[in-house]
XYZ file of C-alpha atoms in Angstrom:
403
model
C 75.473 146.506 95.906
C 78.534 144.534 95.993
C 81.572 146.583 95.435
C 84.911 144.362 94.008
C 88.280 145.433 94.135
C 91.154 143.658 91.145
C 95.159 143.845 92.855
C 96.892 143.705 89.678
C 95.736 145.886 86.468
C 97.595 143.281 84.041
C 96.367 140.921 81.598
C 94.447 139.177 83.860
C 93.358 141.813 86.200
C 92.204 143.809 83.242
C 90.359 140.724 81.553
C 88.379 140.586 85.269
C 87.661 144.000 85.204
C 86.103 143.707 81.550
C 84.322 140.634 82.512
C 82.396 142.030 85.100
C 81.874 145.012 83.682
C 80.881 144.172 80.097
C 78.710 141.394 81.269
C 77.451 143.114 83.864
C 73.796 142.370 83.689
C 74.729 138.472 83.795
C 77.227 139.049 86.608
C 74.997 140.584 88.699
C 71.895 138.932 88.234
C 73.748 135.684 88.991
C 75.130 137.376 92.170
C 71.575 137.821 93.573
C 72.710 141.642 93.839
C 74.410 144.839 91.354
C 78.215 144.175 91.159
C 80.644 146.587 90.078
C 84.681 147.009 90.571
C 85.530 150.138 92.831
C 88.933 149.853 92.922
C 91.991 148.957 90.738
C 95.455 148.775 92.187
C 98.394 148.958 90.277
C 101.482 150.734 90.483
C 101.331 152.011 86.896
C 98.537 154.981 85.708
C 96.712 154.187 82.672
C 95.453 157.612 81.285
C 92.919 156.789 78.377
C 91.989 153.573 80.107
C 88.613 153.516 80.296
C 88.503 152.864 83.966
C 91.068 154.693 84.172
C 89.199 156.873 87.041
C 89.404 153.484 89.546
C 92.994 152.931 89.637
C 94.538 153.681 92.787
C 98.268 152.817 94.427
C 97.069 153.067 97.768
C 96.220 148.950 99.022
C 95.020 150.553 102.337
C 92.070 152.247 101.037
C 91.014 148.951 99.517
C 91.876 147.668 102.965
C 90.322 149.789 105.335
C 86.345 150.258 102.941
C 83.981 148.257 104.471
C 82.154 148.666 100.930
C 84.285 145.828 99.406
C 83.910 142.392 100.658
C 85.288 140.652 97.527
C 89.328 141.189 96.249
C 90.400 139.712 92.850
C 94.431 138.944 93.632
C 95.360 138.770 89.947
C 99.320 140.181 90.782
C 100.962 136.878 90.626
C 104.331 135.649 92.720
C 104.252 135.053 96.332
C 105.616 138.517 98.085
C 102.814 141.212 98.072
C 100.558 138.683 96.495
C 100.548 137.113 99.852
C 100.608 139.682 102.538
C 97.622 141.866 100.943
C 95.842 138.538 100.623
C 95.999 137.814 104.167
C 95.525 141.172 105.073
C 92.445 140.798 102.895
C 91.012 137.742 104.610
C 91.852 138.881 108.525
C 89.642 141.439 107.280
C 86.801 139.012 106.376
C 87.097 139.861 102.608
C 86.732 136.970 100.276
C 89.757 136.688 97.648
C 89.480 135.299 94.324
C 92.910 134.520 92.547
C 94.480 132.784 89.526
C 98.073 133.476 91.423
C 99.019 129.494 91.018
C 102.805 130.362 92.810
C 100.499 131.206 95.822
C 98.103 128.888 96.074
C 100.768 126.144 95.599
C 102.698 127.587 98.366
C 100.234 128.572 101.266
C 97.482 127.314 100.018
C 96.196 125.551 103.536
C 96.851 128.144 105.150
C 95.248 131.168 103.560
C 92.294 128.659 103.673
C 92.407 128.089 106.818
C 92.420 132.035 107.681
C 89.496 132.590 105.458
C 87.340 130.331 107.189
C 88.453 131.515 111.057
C 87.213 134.914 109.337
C 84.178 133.613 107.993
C 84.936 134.506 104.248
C 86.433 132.671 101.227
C 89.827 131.993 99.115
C 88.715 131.080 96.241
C 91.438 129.807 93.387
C 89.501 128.248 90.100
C 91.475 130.315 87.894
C 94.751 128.772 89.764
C 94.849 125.856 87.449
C 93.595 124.967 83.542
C 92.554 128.776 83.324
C 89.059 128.690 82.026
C 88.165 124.786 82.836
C 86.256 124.578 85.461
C 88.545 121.800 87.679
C 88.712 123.259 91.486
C 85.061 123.602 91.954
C 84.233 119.869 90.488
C 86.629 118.718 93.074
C 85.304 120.232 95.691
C 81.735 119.944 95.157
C 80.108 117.466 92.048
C 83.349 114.947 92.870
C 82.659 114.901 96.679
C 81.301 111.156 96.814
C 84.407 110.200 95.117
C 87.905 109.031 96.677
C 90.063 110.045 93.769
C 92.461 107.406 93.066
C 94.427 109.618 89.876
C 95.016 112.572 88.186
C 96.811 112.626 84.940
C 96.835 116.257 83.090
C 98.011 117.655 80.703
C 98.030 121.707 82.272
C 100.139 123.964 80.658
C 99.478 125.641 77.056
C 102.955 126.239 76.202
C 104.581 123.239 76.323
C 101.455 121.438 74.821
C 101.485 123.883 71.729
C 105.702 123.256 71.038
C 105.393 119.867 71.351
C 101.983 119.695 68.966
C 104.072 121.871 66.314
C 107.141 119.329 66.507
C 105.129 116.142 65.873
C 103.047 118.372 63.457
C 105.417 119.785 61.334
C 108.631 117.666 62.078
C 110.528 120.294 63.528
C 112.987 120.742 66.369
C 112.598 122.598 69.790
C 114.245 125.650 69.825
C 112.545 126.399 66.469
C 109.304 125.951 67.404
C 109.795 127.923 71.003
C 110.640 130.576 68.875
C 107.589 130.348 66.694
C 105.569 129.953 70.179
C 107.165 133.169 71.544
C 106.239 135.609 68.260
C 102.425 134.172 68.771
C 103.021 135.308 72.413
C 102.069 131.829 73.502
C 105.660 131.743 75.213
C 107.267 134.195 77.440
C 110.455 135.525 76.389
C 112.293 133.535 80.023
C 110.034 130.329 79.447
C 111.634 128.459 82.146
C 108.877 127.969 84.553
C 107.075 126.548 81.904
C 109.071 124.835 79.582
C 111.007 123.140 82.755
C 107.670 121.994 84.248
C 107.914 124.081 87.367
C 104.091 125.655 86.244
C 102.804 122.304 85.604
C 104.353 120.818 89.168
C 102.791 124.033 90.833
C 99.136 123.111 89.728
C 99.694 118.971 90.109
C 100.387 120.540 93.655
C 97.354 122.126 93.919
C 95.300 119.239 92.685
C 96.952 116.858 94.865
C 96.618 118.648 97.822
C 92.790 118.423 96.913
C 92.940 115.356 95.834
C 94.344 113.825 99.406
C 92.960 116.845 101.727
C 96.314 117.553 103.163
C 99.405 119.467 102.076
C 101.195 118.791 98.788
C 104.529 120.187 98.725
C 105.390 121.387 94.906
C 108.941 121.604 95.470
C 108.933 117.776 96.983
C 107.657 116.912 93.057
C 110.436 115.154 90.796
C 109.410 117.495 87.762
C 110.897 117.195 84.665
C 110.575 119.764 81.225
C 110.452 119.208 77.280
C 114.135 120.432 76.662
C 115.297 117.579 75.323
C 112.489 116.270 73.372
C 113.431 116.231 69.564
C 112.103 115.956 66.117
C 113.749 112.357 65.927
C 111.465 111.311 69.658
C 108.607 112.425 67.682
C 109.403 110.431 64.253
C 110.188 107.039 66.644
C 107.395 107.985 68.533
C 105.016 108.082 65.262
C 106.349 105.258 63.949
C 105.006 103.438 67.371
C 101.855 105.060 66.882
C 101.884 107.248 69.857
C 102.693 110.872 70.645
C 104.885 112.550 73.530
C 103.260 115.440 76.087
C 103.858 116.530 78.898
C 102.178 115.038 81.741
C 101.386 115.614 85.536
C 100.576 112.658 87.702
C 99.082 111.734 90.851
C 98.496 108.788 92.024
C 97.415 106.989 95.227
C 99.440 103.781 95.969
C 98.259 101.050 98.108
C 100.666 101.571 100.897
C 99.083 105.145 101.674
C 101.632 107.560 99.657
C 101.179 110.144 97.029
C 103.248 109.011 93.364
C 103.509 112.674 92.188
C 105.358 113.380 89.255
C 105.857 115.802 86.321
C 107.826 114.678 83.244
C 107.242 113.732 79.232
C 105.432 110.702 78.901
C 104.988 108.746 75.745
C 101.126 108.096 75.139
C 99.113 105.558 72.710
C 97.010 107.664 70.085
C 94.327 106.243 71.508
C 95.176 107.899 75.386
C 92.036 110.334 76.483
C 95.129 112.980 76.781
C 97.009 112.168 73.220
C 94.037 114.133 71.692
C 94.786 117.294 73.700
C 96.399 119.763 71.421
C 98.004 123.357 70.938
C 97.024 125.640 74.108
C 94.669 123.477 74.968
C 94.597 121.562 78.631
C 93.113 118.067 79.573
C 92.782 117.170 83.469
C 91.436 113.488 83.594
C 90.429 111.916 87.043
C 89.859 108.556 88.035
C 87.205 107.821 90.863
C 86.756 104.553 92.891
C 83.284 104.750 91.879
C 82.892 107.332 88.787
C 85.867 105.816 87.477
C 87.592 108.241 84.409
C 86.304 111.573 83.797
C 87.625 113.980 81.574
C 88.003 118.073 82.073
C 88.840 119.850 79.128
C 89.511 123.502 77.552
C 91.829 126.400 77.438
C 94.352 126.573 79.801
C 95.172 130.239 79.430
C 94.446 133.430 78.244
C 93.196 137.058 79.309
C 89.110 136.122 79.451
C 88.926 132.452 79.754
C 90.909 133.199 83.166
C 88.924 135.611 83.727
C 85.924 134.156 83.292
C 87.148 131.507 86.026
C 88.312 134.449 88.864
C 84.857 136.108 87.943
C 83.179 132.487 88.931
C 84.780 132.379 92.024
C 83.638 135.949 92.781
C 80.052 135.197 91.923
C 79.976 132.504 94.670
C 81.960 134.778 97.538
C 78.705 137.695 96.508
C 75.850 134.357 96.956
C 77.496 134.008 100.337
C 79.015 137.298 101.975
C 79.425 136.506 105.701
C 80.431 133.179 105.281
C 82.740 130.288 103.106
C 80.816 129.817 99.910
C 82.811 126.772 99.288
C 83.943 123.702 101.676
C 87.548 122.978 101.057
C 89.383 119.943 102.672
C 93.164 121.093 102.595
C 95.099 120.292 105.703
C 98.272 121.919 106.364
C 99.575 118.487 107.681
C 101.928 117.136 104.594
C 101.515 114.256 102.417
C 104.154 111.858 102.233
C 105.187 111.348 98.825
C 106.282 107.913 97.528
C 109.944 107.478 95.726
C 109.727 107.448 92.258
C 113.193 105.674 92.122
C 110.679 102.416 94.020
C 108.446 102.730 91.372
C 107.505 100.991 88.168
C 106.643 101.702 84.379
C 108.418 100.873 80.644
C 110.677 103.673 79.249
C 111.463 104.751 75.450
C 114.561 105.019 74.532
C 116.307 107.140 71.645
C 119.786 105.511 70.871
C 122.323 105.728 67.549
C 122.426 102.107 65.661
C 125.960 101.352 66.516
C 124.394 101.103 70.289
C 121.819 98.659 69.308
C 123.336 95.108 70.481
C 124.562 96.958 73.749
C 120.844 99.023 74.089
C 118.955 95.468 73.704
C 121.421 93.101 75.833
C 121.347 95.567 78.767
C 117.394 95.539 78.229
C 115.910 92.155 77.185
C 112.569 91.692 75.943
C 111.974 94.875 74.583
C 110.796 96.134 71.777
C 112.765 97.162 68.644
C 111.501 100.924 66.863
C 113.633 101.693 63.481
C 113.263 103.878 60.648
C 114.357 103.268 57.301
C 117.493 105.504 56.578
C 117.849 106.747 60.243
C 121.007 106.885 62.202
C 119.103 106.435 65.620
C 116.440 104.034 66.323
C 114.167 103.689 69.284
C 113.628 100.754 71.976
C 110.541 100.167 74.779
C 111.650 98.528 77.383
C 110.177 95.800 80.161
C 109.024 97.469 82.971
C 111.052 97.750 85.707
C 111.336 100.149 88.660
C 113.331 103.244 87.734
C 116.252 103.165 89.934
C 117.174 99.460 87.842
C 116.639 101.468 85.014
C 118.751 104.484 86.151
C 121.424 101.968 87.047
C 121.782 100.809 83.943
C 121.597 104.298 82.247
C 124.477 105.223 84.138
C 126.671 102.537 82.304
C 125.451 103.153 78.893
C 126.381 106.679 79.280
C 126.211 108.951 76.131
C 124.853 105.491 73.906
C 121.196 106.786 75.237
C 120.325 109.997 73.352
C 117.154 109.962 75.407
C 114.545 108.763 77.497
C 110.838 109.167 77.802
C 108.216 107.030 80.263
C 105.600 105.289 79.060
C 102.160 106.326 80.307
């Protein structure tokens, strides 16, 4: 019998419990052995829950019973999160977690513990929810030196900016409309600023390059200021805007890391990922572009992905189930001021002459009947272009990079 215990009874948690509960006779007959969750911890009671009879407040009976070898940390943030995780693994209990914050943050090390204690941290959940991304990376993509990662990994943002090129309209509005579908939170910062996004480039990266990827090191960049007239321009060039992580190796041995809008061609592998959904697409010296894609989020397709992870710690109690290169030494990340790439512009018409003499050999984007029209520039390296930004001021409404 393998006994699991869930640390966090929330929309997650509870989607684990019902997973392995509900398809029990799958769970466990793909474990090699009966699985069931023994213990719940939450602060909260749940009276009329039907497991209501597993909840407990007490971590240190979970802790301290040599029954469970396998801990689903479904709490989230990086306080408790982290101490009853490595509390978990000293104790040579696997952990299986969709806690991104974490992973991002101490990600080599909890690792690292987990294998001097002959168990696992396991984190597929961590990052597109139910697409199965950490374990291709770390097993079917082995062969591979991955030379990129583009994604497109939060559900959020992708379903605001979907509905503004959809239906034409502006931000705010549609953050609204993405908060009453419960798609956004009611603080959306973390994701509508990027910060979710830069946590899980993080944790690819760090994959990607076996050593330490430092989120807050990655320039990261949010939707705010993308508007119903970006989209129109952006139409009109026959091209859409998401929001896109990126990780590149460059030929001098640095990371290009990098979280922002980018301006695709309809025709981009990632310009057809819409609404909730995510997109990770990797590009291997040999394999060369292969494409990961699904929903991001939500109570059981996360679920599904912690329930994975704790199918694979139950095939191999005693020992890691999964070899994972991830170095606490840190990658050095290039300067994205040193680097190259064409940027969009959003400017009013009485900026035109000044827009296209401070950028030659661009190209010209207008609408008929609009008071702002839209310019691709050259490339050049960003800090040029940030130079020249600065003396326009105000007469650039906006910019977006070109993917």
């Amino acid at each position: 019998m393998i006994y699991v215990a869930v640390l966090g009874y929330g929309t997650v948690g509870s989607g684990v419990v019902e997973v392995i509960e509900n398809n029990n006779a799958e769970v466990s007959l793909k474990a090699g052995e009966e699985m069931h969750v023994k213990y719940i911890l939450d602060l909260r009671d749940f009276p009329g829950d039907p497991y209501e009879q597993l909840v407990t407040h007490d971590f240190d009976s979970i802790l301290n019973d040599p029954e469970v070898s396998i801990v689903c940390e479904v709490m989230g943030g990086v306080g408790t999160a982290y101490q009853y995780t490595r509390a978990c693994l000293e104790a040579g209990k696997s952990v299986c977690t969709s806690n991104k914050e974490l992973v991002a943050k101490h990600g080599a090390e909890l690792i690292e513990i987990a294998r001097n204690h002959n168990c696992s941290y396991m984190f597929e959940a961590s990052v597109g929810g139910g697409i199965p991304i950490i374990r291709p990376l770390n097993k079917a993509l082995t062969p591979e030196r991955i030379e990129k990662i583009s994604a497109i990994l939060n559900g959020t943002t992708n379903y605001i900016l979907t509905k503004m090129e959809q239906e034409g309209a502006d931000y705010e509005e549609t953050l609204k409309q993405a908060q009453a579908l419960g798609y956004a939170e009611r603080n959306p910062e973390a994701d509508v600023e990027g910060h979710d996004t830069c946590r899980k480039i993080a944790i690819l990266s760090s994959l990607m390059v076996g050593k330490n990827v430092d989120s807050e090191k990655i320039y990261t960049e949010g939707i705010t200021k993308i508007t119903a007239a970006d989209f129109a321009l952006a139409k009109a060039a026959d091209m859409t805007i998401k929001l896109v992580a990126t990780s590149n190796y460059l030929e001098n041995g640095t990371l290009l890391a990098y979280v922002s809008p980018m301006i695709l061609a309809k025709e981009a592998p990632l310009a057809s990922v819409n609404d909730v959904f995510n997109g990770v697409l990797i590009t291997g010296n040999m394999l060369g572009d292969v494409m990961f894609y699904g929903r991001g989020a939500g109570k059981l397709p996360t679920a599904s992905a912690v329930v994975s992870d704790v199918i694979d710690c139950a095939r191999h109690v005693g020992r890691t189930s999964i070899v994972c290169i991830w170095d606490k030494e840190e990658m050095q990340l290039a300067d994205l001021s040193e680097t190259e790439k064409v940027f969009f512009l959003r400017a009013a018409l009485s900026a035109k002459d000044e827009i296209v003499n401070a950028f030659p050999g661009g190209k010209l984007i207008e609408l008929e009947g609009a008071e702002e029209f839209g310019y691709f520039t050259t490339c050049m390296k960003e800090k040029e272009f940030d130079a020249k930004a600065i003396v326009l001021g105000d007469k650039i409404h906006n910019r977006i990079r070109v993917a």
